[in-house]
PDB file of C-alpha atoms and ligand atoms in Angstrom:
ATOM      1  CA  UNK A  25      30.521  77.426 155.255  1.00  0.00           C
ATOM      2  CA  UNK A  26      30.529  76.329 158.578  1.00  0.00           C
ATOM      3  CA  UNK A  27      32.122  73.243 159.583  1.00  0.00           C
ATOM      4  CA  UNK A  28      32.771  71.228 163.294  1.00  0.00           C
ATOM      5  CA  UNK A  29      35.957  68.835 163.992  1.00  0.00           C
ATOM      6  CA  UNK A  30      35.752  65.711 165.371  1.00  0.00           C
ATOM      7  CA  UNK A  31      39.123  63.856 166.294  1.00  0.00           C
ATOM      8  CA  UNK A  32      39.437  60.050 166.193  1.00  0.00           C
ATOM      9  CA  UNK A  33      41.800  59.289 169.280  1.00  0.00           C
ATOM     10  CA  UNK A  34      42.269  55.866 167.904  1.00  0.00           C
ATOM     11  CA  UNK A  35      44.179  57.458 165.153  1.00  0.00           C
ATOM     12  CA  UNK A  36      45.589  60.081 167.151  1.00  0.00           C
ATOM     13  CA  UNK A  37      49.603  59.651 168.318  1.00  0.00           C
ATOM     14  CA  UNK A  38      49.746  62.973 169.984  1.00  0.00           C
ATOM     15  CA  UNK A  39      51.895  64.599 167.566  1.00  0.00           C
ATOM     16  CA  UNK A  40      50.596  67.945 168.544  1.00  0.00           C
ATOM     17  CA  UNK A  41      50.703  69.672 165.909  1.00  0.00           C
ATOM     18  CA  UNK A  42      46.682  70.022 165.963  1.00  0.00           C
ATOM     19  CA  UNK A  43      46.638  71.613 169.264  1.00  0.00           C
ATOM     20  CA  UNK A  44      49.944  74.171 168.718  1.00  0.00           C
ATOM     21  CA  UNK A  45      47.988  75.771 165.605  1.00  0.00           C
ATOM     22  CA  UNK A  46      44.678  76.032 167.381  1.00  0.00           C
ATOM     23  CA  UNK A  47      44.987  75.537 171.307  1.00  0.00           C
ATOM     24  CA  UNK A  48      41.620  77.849 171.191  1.00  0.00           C
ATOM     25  CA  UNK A  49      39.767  74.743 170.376  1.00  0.00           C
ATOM     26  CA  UNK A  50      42.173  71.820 170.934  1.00  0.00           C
ATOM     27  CA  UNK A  51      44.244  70.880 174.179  1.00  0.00           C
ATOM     28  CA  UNK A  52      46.584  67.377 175.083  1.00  0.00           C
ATOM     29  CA  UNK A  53      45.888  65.380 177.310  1.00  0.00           C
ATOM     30  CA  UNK A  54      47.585  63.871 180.255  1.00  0.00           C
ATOM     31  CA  UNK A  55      49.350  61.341 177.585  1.00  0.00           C
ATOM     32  CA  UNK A  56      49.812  64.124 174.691  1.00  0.00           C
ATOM     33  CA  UNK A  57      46.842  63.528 172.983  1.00  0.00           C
ATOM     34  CA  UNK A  58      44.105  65.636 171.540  1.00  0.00           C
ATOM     35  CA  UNK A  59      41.628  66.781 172.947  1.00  0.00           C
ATOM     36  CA  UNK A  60      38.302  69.187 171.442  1.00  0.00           C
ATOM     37  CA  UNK A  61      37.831  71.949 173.545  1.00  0.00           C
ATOM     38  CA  UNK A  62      35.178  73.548 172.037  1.00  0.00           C
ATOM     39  CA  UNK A  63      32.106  72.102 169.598  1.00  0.00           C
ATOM     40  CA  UNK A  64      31.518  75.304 168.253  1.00  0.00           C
ATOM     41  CA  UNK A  65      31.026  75.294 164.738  1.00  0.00           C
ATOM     42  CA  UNK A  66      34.168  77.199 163.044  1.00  0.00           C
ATOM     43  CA  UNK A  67      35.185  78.638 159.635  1.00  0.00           C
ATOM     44  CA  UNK A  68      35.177  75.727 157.171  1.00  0.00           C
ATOM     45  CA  UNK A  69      38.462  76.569 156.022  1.00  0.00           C
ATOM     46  CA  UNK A  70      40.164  76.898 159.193  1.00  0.00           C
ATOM     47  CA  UNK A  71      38.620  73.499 160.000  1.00  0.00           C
ATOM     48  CA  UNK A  72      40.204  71.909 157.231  1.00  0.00           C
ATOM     49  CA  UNK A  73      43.265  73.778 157.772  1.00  0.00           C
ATOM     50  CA  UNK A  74      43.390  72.372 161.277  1.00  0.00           C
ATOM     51  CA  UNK A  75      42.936  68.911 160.514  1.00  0.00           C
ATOM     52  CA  UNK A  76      45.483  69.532 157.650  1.00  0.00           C
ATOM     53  CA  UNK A  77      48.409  69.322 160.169  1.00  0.00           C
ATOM     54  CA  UNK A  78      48.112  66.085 161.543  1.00  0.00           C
ATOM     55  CA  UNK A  79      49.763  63.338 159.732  1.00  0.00           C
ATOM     56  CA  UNK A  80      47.604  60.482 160.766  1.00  0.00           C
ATOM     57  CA  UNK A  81      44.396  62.045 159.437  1.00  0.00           C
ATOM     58  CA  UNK A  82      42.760  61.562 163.054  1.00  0.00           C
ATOM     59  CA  UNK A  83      40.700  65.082 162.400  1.00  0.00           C
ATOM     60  CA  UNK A  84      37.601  64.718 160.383  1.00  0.00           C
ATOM     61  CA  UNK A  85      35.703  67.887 159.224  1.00  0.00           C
ATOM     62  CA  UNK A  86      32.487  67.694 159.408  1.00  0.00           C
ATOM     63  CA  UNK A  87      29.892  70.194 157.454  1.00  0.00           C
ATOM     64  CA  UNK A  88      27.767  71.945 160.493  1.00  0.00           C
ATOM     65  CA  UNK A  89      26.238  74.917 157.773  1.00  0.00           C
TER      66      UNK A  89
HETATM   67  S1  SF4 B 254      48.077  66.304 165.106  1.00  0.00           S
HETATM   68 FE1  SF4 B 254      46.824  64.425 164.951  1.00  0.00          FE
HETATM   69  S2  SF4 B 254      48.038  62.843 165.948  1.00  0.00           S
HETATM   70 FE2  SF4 B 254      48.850  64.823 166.582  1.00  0.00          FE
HETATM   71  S3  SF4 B 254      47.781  65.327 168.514  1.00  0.00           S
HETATM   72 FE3  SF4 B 254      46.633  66.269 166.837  1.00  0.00          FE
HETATM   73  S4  SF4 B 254      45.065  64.741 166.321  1.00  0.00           S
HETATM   74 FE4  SF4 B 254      46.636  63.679 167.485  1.00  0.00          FE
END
């Protein structure tokens, strides 16, 4: 399966832990927060592992098959 992320930044606190595990697809900010680099859809799993790491559950995975 194929899947895209999509990253609420009204959620997000700029933990950055999303964009240490995959700065190939997420960067920060000016103020530390996430930013989606690249739409591309990505490896389902990967997708959910990514969103997996941020504690505020500001990454939604959506199904792009
Ligand atoms: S882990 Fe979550 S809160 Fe932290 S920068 Fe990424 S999206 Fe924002």
């Amino acid at each position: 399966m194929r899947a895209q992320l999509r990253i609420d930044l009204g959620m997000c606190q700029g933990h950055g832990r999303c964009y240490e595990i995959a700065p190939d697809v997420i960067d920060a900010d000016d103020d530390g927060l996430a930013v989606l680099t690249s739409t591309e859809p990505m490896d389902a799993a990967r997708a959910k592992e990514i969103a997996g790491t941020c504690p505020e559950f500001a990454i939604e995975v959506e199904d792009a098959s």
